[in-house]
CSV table of C-alpha atoms in Angstrom, one decimal:
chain,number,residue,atom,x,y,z
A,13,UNK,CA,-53.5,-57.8,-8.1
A,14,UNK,CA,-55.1,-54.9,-10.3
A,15,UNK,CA,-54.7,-52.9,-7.1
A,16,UNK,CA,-51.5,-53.9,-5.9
A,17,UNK,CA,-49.9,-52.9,-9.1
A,18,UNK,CA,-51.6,-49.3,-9.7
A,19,UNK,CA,-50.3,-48.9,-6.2
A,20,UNK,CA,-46.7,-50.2,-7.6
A,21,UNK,CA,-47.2,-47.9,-10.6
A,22,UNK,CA,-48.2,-45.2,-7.7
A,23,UNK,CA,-45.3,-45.6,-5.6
A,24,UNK,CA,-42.9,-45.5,-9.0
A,25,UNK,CA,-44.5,-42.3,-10.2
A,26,UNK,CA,-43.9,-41.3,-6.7
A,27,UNK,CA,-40.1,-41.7,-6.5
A,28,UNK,CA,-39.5,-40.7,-9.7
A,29,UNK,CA,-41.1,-37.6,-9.4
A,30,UNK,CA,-39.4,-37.1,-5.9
A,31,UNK,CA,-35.8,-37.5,-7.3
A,32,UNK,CA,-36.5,-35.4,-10.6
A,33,UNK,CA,-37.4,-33.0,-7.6
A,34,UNK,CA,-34.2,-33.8,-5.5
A,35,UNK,CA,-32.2,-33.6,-8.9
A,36,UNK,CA,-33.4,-30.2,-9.9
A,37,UNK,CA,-33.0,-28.6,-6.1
A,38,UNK,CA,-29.3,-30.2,-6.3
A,39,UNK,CA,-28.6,-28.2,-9.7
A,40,UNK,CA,-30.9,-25.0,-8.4
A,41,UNK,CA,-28.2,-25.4,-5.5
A,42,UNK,CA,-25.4,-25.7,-7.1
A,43,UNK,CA,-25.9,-22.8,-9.7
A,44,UNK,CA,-26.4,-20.2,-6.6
A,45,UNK,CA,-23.4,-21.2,-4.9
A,46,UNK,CA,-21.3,-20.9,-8.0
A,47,UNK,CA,-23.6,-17.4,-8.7
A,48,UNK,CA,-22.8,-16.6,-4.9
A,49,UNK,CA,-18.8,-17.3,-5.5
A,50,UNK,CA,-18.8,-15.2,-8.8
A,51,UNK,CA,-20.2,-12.8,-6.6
A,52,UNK,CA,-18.0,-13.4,-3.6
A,53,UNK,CA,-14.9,-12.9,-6.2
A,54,UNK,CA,-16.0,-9.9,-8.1
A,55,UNK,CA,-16.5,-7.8,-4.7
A,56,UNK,CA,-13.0,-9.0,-3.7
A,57,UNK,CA,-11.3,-8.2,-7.1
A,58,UNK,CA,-13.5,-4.3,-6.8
A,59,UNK,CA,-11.8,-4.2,-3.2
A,60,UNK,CA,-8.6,-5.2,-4.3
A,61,UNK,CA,-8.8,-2.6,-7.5
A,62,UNK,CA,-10.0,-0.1,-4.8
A,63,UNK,CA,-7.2,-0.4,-2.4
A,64,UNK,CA,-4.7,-0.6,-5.0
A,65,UNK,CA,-5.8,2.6,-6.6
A,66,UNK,CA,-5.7,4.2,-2.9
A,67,UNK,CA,-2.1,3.2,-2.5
A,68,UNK,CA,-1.1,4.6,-5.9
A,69,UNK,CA,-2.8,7.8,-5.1
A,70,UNK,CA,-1.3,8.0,-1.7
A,71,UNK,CA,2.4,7.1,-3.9
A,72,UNK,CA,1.7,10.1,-6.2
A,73,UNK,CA,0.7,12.6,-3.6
A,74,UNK,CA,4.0,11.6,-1.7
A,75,UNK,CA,6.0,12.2,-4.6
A,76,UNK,CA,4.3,15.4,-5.3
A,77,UNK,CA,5.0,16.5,-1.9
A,78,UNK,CA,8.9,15.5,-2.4
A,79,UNK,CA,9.1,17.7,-5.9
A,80,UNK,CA,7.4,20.6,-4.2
A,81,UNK,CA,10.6,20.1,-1.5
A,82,UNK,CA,13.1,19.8,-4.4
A,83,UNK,CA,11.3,22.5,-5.8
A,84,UNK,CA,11.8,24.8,-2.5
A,85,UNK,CA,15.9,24.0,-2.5
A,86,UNK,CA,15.7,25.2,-6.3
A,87,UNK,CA,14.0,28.3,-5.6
A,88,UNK,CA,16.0,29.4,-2.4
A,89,UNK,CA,19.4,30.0,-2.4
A,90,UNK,CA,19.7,29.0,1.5
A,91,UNK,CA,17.1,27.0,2.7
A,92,UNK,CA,17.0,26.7,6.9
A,93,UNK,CA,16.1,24.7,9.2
A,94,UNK,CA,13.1,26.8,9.8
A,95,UNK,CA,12.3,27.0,6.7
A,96,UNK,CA,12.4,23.4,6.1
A,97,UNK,CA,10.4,22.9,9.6
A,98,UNK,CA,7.7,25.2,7.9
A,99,UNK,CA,7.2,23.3,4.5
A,100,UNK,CA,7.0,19.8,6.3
A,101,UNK,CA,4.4,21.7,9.1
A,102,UNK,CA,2.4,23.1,6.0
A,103,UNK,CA,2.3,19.5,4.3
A,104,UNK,CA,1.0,18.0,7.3
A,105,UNK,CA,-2.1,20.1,7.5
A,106,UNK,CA,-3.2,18.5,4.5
A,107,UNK,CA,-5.3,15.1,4.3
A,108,UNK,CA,-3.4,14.0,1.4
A,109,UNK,CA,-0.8,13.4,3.6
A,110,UNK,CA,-2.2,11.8,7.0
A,111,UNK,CA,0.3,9.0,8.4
A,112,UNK,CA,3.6,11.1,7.4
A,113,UNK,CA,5.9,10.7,10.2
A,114,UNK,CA,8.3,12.6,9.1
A,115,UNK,CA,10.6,14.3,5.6
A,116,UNK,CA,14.4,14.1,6.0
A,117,UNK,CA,16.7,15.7,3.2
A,118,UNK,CA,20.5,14.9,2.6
A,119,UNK,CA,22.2,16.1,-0.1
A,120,UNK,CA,24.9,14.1,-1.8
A,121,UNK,CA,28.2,15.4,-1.7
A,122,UNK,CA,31.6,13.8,-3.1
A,123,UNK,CA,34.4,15.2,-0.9
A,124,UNK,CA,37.9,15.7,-1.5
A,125,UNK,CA,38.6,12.4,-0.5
A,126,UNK,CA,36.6,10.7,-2.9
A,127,UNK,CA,33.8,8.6,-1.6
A,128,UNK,CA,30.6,10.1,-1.7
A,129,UNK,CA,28.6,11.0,1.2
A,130,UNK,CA,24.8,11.6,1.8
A,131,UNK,CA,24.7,13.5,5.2
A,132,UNK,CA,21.4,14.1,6.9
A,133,UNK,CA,21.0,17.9,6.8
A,134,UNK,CA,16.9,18.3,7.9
A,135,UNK,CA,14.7,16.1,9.6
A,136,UNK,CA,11.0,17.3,10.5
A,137,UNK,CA,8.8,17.4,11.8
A,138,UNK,CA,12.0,17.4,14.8
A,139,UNK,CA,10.4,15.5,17.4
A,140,UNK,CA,9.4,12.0,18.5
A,141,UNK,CA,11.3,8.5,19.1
A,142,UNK,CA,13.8,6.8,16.5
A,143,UNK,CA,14.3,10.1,14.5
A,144,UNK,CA,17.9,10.0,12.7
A,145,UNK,CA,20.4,12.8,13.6
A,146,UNK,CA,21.2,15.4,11.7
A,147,UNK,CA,24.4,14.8,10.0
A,148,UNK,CA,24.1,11.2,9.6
A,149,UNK,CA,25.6,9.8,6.6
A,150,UNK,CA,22.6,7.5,4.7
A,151,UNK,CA,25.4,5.9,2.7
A,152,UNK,CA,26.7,4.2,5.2
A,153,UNK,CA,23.4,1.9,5.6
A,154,UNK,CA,23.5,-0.8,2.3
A,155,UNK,CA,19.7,-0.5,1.8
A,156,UNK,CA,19.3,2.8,2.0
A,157,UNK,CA,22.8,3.2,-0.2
A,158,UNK,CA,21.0,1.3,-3.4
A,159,UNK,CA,18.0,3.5,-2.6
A,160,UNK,CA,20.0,6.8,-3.2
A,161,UNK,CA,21.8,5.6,-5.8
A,162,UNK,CA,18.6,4.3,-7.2
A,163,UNK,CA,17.3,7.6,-7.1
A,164,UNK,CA,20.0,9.4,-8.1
A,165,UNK,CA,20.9,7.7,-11.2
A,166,UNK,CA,16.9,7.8,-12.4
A,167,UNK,CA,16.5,11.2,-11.6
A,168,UNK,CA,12.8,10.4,-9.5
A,169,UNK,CA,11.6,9.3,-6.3
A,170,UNK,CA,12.8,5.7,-5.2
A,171,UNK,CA,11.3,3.8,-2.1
A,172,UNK,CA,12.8,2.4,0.7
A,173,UNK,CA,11.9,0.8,4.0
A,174,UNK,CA,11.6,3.0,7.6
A,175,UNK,CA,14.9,4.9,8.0
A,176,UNK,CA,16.7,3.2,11.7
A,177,UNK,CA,19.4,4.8,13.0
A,178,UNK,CA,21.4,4.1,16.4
A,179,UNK,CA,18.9,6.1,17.9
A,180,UNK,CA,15.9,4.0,16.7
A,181,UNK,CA,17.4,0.9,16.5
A,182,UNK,CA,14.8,-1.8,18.1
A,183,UNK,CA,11.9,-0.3,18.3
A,184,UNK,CA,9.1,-0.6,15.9
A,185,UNK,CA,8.9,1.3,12.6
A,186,UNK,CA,5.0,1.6,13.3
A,187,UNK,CA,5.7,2.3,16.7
């Protein structure tokens, strides 16, 4: 009986110890996932910090790029198409601006009749599919109408989706 207890006593110290064990590795377990999701999240939040500091320097170079143009109409008292073609050529040389498809200007003008138009006057670089044409009026699209107003009434750069004209109408911006 002396026996068959120690061995009870045995088995008890046994088990106990075993899930003291199994209790500890569940905890151990538990505090690395949650150190591996910390983890997990603070990488994601660096990327996400990362990008979005990317994008905003990609903004600021693009709106650099469209003051140095406003800064070229100020300057020259005719500005051509050639001469339009060349700044847009010299821009894309740079890596500040890779993935610029292309710069258009139109100037707004209120005619004698009253309603103001934006008509496309320069478009480079001048080749490639769903390009506008030159004399387009911009105003007559609704989105890009609040945009140019936007713009215009702020006195800085304003975003707006891909321009589509007639001539690029169904095919894909990214295309």
């Amino acid at each position: 009986s002396r026996s068959s207890a120690s061995r009870s006593y045995s088995l008890m110290w046994t088990a106990a110890v075993g899930l003291v064990l199994l209790a500890l590795t569940g905890w151990l377990w538990g505090h690395e996932r949650e150190a591996e999701e910390r983890n997990l999240r603070a990488n994601f939040d660096f990327g996400l910090r990362q990008t979005a500091t990317r994008i905003e320097a990609r903004m600021a170079s693009y709106e650099q790029m469209l003051r140095g143009l406003g800064g070229l109409f100020e300057a020259s008292d005719e500005v051509t198409r050639n001469d339009f073609a060349h700044y847009v050529r010299s821009l894309s040389a740079g890596a500040d601006f890779a993935g610029l498809r292309a710069l258009a200007y139109a100037s707004l003008k209120t005619p004698e009749a009253g309603s103001e138009q934006a008509k496309l006057s320069f478009v480079a670089p001048s080749e490639g599919p769903g390009l506008s044409k030159l004399g387009e009026d911009l105003l007559t699209d609704p989105v890009l109408r609040g945009v140019l107003m936007q713009a215009r009434d702020a006195g800085a750069v304003a975003l707006s989706s891909p321009l589509k004209t007639a001539e690029g109408a169904g095919q894909d911006p990214e295309g």
